XYZ file of C-alpha atoms in Angstrom:
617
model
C -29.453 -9.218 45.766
C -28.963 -10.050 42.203
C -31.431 -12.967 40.854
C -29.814 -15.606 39.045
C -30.425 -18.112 36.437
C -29.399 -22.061 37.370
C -26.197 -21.706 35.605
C -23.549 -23.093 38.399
C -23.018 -26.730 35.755
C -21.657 -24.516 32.366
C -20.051 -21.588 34.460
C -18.261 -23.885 37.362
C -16.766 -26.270 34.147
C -15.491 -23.193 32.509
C -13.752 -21.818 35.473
C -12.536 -25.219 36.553
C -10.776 -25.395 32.835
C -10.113 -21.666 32.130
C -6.994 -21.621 33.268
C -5.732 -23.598 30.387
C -8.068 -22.182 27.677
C -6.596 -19.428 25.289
C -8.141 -16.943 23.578
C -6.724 -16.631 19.871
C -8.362 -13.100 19.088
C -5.889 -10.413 19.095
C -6.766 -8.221 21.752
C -8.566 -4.989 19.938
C -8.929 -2.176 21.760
C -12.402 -0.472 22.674
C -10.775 2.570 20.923
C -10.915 4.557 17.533
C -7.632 3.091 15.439
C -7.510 6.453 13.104
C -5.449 9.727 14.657
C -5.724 10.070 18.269
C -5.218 13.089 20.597
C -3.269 12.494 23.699
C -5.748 11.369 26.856
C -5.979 13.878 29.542
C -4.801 11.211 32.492
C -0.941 12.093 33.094
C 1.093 11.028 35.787
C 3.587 13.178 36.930
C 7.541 11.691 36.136
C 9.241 10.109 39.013
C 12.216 12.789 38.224
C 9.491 15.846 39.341
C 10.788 16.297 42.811
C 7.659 15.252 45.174
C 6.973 13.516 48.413
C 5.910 10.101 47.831
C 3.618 8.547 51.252
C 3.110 4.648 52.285
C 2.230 3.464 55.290
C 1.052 -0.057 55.930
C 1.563 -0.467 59.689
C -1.550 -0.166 61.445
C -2.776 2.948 63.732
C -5.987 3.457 65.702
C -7.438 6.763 64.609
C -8.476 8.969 67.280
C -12.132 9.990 68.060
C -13.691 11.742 70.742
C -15.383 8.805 73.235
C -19.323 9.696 71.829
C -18.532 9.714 68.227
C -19.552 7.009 66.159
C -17.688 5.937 62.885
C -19.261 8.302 60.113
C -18.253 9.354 56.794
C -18.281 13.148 58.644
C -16.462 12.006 62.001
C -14.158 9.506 59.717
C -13.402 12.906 57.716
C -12.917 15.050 61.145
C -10.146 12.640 62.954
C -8.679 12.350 59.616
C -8.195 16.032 59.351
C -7.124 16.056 63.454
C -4.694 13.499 62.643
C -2.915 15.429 59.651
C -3.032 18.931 61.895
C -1.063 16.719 64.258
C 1.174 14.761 61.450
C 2.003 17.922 59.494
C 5.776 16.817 59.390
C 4.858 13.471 57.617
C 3.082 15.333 54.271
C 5.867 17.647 53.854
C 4.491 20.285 56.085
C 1.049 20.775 54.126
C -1.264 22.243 56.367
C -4.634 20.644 56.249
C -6.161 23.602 54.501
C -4.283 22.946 51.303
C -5.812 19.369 51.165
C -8.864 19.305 49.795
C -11.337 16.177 50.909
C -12.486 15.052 47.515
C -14.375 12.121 49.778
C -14.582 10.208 52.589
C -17.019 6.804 51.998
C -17.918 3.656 54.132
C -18.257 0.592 52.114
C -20.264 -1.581 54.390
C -18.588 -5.251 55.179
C -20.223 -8.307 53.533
C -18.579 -12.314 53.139
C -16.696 -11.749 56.225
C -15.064 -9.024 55.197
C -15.271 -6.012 57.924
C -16.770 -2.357 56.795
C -14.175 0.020 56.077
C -14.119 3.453 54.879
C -11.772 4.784 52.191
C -10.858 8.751 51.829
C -9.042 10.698 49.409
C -7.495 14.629 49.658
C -5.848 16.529 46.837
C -3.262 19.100 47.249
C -4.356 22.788 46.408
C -2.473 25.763 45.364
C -4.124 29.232 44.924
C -7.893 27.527 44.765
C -6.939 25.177 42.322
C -6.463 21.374 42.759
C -3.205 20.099 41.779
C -4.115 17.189 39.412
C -1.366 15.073 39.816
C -1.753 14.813 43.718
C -3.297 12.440 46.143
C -3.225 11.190 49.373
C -5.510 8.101 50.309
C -6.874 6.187 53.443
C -7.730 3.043 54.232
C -9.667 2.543 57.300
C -10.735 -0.626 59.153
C -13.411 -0.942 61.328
C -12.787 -3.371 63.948
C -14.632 -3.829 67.473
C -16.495 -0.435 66.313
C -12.646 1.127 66.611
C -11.383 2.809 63.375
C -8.008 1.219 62.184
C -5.845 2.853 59.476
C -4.670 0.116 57.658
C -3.093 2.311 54.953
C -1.777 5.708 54.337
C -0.768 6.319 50.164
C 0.308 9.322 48.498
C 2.485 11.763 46.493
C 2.239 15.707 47.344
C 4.333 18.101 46.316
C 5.150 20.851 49.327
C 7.798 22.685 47.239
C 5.502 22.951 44.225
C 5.935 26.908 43.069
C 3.445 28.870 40.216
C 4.173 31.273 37.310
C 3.626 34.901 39.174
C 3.692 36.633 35.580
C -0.047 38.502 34.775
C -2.980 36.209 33.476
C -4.430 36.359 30.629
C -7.954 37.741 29.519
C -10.794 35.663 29.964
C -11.303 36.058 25.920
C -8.055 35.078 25.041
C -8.475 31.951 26.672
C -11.551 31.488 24.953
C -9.953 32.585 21.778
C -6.425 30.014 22.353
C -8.563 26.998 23.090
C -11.064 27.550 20.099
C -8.019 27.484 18.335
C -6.384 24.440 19.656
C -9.813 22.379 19.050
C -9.984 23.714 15.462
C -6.468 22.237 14.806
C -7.089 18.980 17.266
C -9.865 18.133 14.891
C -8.108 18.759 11.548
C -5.889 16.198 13.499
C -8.780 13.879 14.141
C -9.344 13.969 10.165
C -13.215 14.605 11.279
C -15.427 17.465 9.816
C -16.546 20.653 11.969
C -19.946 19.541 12.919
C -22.400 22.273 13.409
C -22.056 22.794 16.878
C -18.618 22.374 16.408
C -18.201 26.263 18.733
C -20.096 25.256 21.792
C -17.963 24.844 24.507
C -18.510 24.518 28.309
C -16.482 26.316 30.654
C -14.748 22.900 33.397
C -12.502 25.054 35.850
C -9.325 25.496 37.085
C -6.401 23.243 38.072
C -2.835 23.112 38.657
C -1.511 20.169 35.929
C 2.029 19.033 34.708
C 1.822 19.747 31.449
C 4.200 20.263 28.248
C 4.605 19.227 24.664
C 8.998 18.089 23.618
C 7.134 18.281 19.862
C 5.816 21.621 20.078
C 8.793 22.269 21.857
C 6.535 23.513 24.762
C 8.115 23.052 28.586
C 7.190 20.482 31.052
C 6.245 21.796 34.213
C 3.036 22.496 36.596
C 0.554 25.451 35.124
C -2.057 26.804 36.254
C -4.472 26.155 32.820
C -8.400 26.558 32.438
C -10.104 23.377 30.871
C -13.113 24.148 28.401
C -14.772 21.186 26.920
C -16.021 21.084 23.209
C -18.633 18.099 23.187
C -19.538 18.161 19.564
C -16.188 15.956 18.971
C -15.706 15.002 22.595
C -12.275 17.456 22.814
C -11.026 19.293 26.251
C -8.461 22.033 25.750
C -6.307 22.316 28.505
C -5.163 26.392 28.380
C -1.908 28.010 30.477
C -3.778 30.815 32.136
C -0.328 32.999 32.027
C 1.556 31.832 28.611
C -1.405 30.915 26.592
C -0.173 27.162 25.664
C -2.456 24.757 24.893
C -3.176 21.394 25.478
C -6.069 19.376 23.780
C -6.936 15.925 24.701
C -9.883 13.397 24.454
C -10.178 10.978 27.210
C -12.507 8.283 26.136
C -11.702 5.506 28.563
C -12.320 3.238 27.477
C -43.113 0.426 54.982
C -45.517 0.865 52.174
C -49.139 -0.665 52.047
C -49.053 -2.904 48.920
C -51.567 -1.855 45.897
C -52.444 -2.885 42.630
C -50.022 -1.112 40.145
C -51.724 1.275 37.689
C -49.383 -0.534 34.792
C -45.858 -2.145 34.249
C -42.959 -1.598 32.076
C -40.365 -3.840 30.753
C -38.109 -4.532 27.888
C -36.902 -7.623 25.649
C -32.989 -7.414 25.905
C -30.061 -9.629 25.604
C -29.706 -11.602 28.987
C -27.279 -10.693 31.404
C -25.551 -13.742 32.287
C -23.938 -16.059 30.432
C -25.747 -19.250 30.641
C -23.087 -21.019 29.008
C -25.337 -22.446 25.852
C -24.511 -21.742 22.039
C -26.872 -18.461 22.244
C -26.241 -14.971 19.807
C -26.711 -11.726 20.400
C -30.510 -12.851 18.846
C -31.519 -14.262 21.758
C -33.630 -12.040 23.560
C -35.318 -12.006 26.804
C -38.078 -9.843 28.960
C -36.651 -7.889 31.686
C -38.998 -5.392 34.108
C -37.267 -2.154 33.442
C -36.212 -0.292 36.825
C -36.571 2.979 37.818
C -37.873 3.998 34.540
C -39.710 7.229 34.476
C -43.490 7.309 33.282
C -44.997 10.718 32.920
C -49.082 10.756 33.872
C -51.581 13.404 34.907
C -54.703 14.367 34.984
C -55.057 17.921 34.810
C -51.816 19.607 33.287
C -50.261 15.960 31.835
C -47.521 18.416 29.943
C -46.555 19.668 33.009
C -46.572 16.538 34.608
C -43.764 14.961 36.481
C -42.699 11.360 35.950
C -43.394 9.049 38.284
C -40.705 5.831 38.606
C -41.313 2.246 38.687
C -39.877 -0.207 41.185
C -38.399 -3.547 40.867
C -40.629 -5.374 39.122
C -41.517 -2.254 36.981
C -44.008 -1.616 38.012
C -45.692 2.252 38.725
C -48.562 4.412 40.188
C -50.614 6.810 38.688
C -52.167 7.955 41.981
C -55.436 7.850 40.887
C -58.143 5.008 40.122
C -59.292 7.288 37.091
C -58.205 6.873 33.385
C -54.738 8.493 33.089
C -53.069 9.405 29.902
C -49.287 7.882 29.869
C -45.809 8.381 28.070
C -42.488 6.756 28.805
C -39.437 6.266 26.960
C -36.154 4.691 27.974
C -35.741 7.412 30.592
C -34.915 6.971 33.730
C -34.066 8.478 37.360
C -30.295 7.771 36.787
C -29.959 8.247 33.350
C -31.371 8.103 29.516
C -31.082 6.381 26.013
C -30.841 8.518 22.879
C -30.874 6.532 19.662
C -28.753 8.063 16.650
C -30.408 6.440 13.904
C -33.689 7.496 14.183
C -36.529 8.450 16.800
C -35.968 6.970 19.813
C -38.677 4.245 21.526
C -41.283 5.995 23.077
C -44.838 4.693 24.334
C -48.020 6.403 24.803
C -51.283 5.217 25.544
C -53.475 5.670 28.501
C -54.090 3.230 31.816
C -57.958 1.872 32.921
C -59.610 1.545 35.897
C -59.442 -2.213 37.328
C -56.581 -2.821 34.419
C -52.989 -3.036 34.737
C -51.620 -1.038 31.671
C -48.718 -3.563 30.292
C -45.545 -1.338 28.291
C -43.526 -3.405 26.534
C -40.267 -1.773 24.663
C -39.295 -4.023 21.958
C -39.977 -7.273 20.848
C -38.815 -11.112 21.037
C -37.722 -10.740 17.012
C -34.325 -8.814 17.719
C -34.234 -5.625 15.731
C -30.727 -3.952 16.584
C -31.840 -0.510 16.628
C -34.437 -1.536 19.382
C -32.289 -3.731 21.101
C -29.960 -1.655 21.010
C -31.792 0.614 23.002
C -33.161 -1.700 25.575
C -29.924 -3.178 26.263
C -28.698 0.395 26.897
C -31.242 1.142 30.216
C -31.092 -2.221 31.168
C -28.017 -3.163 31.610
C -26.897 0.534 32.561
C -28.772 0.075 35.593
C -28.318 -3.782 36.470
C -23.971 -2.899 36.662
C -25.516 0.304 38.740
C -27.216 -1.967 41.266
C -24.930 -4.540 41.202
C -22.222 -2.057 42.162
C -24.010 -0.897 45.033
C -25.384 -4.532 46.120
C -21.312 -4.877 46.759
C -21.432 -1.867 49.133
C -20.256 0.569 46.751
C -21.495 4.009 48.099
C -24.645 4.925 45.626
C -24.716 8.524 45.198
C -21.336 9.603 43.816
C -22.505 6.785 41.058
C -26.103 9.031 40.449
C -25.049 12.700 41.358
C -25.447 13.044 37.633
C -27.423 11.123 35.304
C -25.839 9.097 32.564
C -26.746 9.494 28.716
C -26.364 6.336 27.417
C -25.994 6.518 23.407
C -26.691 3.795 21.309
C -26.672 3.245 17.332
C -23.737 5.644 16.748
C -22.233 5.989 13.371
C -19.156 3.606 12.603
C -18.575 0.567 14.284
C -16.268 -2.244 16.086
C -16.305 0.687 19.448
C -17.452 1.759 22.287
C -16.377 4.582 24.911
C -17.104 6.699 27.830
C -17.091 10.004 27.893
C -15.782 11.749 31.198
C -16.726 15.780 30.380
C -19.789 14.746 28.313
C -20.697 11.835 31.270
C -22.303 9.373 28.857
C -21.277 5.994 27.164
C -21.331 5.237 23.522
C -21.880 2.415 21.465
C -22.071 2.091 17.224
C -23.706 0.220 15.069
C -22.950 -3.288 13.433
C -21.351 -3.752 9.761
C -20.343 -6.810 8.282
C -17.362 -7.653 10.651
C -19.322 -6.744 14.133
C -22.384 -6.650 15.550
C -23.934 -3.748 17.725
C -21.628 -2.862 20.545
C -24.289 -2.089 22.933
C -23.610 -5.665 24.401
C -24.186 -6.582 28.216
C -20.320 -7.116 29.029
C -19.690 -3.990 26.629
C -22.190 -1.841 28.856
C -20.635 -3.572 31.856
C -17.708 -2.316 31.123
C -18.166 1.172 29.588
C -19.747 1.842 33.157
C -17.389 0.897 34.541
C -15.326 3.815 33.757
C -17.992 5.910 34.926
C -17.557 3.850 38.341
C -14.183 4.946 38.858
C -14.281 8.249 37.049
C -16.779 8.847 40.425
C -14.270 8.245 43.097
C -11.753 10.793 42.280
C -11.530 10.494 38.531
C -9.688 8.076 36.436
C -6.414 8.252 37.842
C -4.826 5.687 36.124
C -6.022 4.375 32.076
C -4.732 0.859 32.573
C -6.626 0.017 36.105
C -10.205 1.887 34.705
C -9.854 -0.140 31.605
C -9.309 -3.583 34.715
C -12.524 -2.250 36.567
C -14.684 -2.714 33.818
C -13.378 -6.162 32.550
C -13.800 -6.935 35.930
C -17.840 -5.954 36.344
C -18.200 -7.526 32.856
C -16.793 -10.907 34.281
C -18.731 -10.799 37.483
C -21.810 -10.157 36.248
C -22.041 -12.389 33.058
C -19.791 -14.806 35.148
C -17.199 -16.020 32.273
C -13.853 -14.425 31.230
C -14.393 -13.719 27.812
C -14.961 -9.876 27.263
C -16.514 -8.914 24.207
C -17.734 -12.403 23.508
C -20.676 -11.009 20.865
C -18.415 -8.388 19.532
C -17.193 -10.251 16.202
C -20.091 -11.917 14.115
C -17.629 -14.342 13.027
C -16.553 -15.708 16.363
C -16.935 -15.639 19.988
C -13.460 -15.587 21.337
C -14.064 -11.372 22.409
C -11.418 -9.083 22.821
C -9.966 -10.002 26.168
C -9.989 -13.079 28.068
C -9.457 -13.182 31.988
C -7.999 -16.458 31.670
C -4.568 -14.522 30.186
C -1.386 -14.868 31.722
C 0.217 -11.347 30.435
C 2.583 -10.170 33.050
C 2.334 -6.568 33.704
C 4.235 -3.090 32.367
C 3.404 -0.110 33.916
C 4.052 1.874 30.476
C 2.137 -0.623 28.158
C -1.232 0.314 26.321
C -4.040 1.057 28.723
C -5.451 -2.043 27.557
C -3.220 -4.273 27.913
C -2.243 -3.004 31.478
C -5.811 -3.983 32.439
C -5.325 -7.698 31.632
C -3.427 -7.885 34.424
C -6.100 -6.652 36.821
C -8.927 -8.202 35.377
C -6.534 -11.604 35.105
C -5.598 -11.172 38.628
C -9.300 -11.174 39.944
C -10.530 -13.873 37.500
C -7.828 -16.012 38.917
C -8.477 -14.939 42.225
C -12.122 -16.445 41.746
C -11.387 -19.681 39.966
C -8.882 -19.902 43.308
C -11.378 -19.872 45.531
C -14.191 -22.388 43.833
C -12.438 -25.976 45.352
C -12.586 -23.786 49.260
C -15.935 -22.351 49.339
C -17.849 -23.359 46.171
C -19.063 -21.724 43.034
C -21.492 -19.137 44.808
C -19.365 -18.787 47.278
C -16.148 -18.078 45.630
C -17.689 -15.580 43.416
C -19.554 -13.428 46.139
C -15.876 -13.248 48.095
C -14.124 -12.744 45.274
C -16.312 -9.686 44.611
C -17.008 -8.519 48.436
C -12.388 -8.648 47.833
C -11.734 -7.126 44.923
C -14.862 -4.591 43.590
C -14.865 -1.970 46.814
C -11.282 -1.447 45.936
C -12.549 0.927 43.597
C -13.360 3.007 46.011
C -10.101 3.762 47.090
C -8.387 5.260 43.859
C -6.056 3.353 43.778
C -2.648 4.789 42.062
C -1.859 1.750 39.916
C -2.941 -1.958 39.594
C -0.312 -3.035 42.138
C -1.394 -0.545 44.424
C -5.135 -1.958 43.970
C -3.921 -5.338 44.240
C -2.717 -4.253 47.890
C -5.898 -2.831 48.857
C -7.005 -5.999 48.159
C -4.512 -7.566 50.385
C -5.420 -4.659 53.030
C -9.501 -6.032 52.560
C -8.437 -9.349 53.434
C -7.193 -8.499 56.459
C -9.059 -10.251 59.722
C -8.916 -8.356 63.149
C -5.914 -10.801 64.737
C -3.974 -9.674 61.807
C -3.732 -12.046 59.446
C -5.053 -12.777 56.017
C -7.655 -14.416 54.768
C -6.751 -16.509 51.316
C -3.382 -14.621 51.118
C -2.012 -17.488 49.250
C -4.305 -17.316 46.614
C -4.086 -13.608 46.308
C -0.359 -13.739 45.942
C -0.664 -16.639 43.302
C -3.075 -14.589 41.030
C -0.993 -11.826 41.437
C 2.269 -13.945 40.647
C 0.807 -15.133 37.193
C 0.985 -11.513 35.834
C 4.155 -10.662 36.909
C 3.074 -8.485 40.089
C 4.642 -9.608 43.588
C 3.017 -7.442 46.301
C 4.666 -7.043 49.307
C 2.861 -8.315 52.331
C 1.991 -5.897 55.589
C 3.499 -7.167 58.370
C 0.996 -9.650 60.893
C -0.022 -6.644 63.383
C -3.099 -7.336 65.597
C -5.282 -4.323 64.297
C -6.231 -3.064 67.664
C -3.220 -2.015 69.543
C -1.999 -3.609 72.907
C -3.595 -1.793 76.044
C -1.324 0.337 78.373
C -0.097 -0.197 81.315
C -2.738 1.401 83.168
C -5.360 -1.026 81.211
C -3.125 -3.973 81.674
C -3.281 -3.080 86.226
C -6.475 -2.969 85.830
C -7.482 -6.016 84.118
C -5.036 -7.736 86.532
C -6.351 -6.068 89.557
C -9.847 -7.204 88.394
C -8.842 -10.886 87.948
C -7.505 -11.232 91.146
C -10.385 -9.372 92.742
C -12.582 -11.758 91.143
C -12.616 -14.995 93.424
C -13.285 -12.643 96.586
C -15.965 -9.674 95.102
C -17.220 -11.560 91.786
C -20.689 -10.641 92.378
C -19.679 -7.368 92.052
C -18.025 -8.091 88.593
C -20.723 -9.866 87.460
C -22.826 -7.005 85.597
């Protein structure tokens, strides 16, 4: 659990009232406004002929009488069930589906633990991008219940036969391709500007009406140039190519040998006139502090805990160095040498390490803010039973003090976020709702990828809101005023083919809504912590759209007899932006017993007044 600060008086008067408040700042998006290359999320046409999956009735899934529920036995009667439903997917056998995950989010606020799977159609080895098929499973009485079955495959999907091309050629067409992309750009060859890294295969819909270039599936090979953040995207039997940037926007208790923490901006909002000056000092978590003895430049870090505080494993005099490094991921500063401390610890002493100061340098703070607020969205993520290792299976570089300004982004191929510097119109982006939300991409880019711009750009409004609990995102980003970028108090109603942006008002809106709903019910604390334990796990179930997460949400609120819990305030969030989900029938989730259960349970009744000692175990 999360500490907080006493904060329920400023925050519970702003939700009470932010459904009437405005926000006059035109909504500017977290994105470059110079050239842009196309993003590399695409959703296949609805005229591409495909087989398009929805289920909502509810079905007990089958498991052998021993098994327990388990992300691997989940996976196994999943994979049973679809050998045995081959006619509903079009016929795809189960060894063209490709389990990208199967992951229990554990119940908390009443809600019940449910597990959430996704498979992606392969051809020839290769996934097929623009394919998905998702489960939603309840977990009631210990019983799996699949509450939902989503998806679009594509069984008469046929690939180019003609001859491949040579591995160099590739090489050679997509060197090409980012040459020209950044000429595009208007940006200068750096001087790593011919690195690339080799990403795979897939099958994608692809095509270009201006290059006059076909639409259609391909087989291409993605290489990724990360000196301008470019992936070319090249047609493994014709050659085309495709560039795109997709910045999406029991242990005995001991004395510790030292501590390490960090003066950063606060994470909550605590509803005062504050700045982005106002600094305070956080322990820094999992922070990794090199020490040794013997070979200290071979030495391994060692990481602190929650309080930040570490071992050395030895009541000698240790040398020490630690920078804003850390199990799950690291800070490098672009203007200039990044914070570092050295020193050594002391018998009988606790060695204090203290990365910046109270005064509020921004290329410090900066840097602080970066690790700490990385890793408080990380754990509060996971504190909302958001399974923890797709989120670490590869740390995050978090870059800070980046050239230019008024930005930030995440970076899917180079798996780091990015924040620049302050000017004259803004200040530093690496804000706590900014960081919030720039993780946030990197939350959903781990459960299947970003599927769909609009809803990643929702999920990280919606972690900025939660966290700093107000609606205003952005709310430090202009030095001249505090009204942000977006507001979850907006009433925009929702088009699927508007900016990414502005498709995420509507999700962000919906939930904000959804929150302020609940406050008169079950009280501030209260309404918050169901509001979250409702909406954030939905992320785990890649959604297609923000409609389709809004039903998950629906699907979460779900009680074993059937019905919903606040259903009417989840429709009346929704109806403010335009969205009107339709309801899943009131179906008891665990199915009616048979006849031969029904005999017995009779025969045992009436047994009962004669034999009941018998009945009484």
């Amino acid at each position: 659990m999360r500490k907080t600060k006493s904060t329920a008086v400023p925050v519970l008067l702003l939700a009470l009232f932010s459904l009437v408040l405005t926000n006059p700042a035109p909504s500017r998006a977290l994105v470059p406004t110079q050239a842009r290359l196309p993003r590399r999320a695409s959703r296949t046409p609805k005229t591409i002929p495909h087989l398009s999956i929805l289920q909502r009735t509810p079905f007990l899934l089958e498991f052998p009488q021993a098994e327990i529920p388990n992300d691997q036995n989940v996976q196994n009667a999943l994979i049973r069930w679809l050998k045995e439903n081959a006619a509903r997917i079009g016929n795809i056998k189960p060894q063209n589906l490709k389990v990208v995950y199967v992951h229990k989010v554990a119940g908390k606020s009443g809600i019940s633990d449910m597990f959430y799977a996704y498979f992606k159609q392969e051809m020839r080895g290769s996934v097929v991008e623009e394919s998905h098929l998702n489960f939603s499973i309840q977990i009631i009485n210990d019983k799996p219940v699949v509450t939902s079955v989503a998806g679009d495959l594509f069984p008469d999907l046929s690939l180019p036969s003609e001859k491949e091309l040579a591995q160099e050629d590739i090489q050679s067409k997509a060197m090409a391709a980012q040459i020209e992309a950044v000429k595009t750009l208007g940006e200068e060859p750096g001087a790593d500007n011919g690195q690339s890294r080799p990403m795979g295969r897939s099958v994608r819909y692809l095509g270009d009406p201006q290059r006059n270039i076909e639409s259609k599936f391909r087989v291409v090979e993605e290489i990724y140039f990360p000196d301008h953040d470019i992936l070319v995207a090249v047609d493994v039997n014709t050659g085309d190519q495709f560039p795109s940037q997709d910045r999406a926007h029991a242990q005995e208790a001991t004395e510790p040998s030292g501590n390490v923490s960090g003066w950063v901006n606060p994470a909550e909002d605590s509803g005062k006139d504050e700045d982005v000056k106002h600094l305070v000092k956080k322990p820094l978590k999992d922070l990794l502090v090199k020490t040794g003895l013997k070979d200290f430049a071979a030495a391994a870090g060692v990481a602190t805990d929650e309080n930040g505080d570490f071992q050395t494993g030895s009541d000698k005099a240790a040398p020490v160095e630690a920078g804003l490094q850390g199990k799950y991921g690291e800070v490098k500063n672009s203007n200039g040498e990044n914070l570092k401390f050295t020193g050594k610890t002391e018998p009988g002493k606790v060695l204090k390490i203290e990365f910046n100061s109270a005064e509020a340098q921004e290329i410090p703070t900066a840097q602080t803010n970066g690790y700490y607020h990385a890793q408080n969205v990380l754990d509060y993520v996971v504190s909302q039973g958001v399974p923890k290792e797709p989120l670490v299976k590869k740390p995050l570089t978090i870059n800070v003090n980046e050239p230019g300004s008024g930005n930030a982004w995440y970076s899917r191929w180079d798996h780091s976020i990015n924040f620049l510097m302050s000017d004259e119109q803004f200040n530093n982006t690496a804000l706590p709702d900014v960081i919030n939300h720039e993780f946030g991409h990197n939350v959903d880019d781990s459960f299947g990828g970003i599927r769909n711009g609009g809803l990643s750009e929702a999920w990280g409004d919606i972690l900025a809101m939660f966290i700093t609990r107000q609606p205003v995102i952005g709310k430090f980003f202009f030095k001249a005023n505090k009204n942000g970028i977006r507001n979850g108090t907006n009433t925009y109603k929702y088009k699927e083919n508007d900016e990414v942006h502005k498709q995420g008002e509507a999700f962000m809106g919906f939930a904000w809504k959804l929150f302020v709903s609940l406050i008169k019910p079950l009280g501030l604390e209260q309404a918050l912590a169901k509001t979250a334990a409702l909406v954030v796990p939905v992320i785990v179930s890649n959604a297609a759209d923000i409609p389709a997460a809004i039903d998950q949400v629906i699907l979460r609120a779900r009680q074993p007899d059937g019905s919903f819990q606040f259903l009417d305030q989840i429709l009346a969030a929704a109806k403010v932006h335009g969205i009107r989900p339709v309801v899943p029938e009131v179906v008891a989730l665990i199915p009616a017993a048979g006849i031969s259960q029904r005999i017995a349970a009779w025969l045992s009744d009436w047994l009962k007044p004669w034999f009941g000692k018998f009945f009484s175990a």
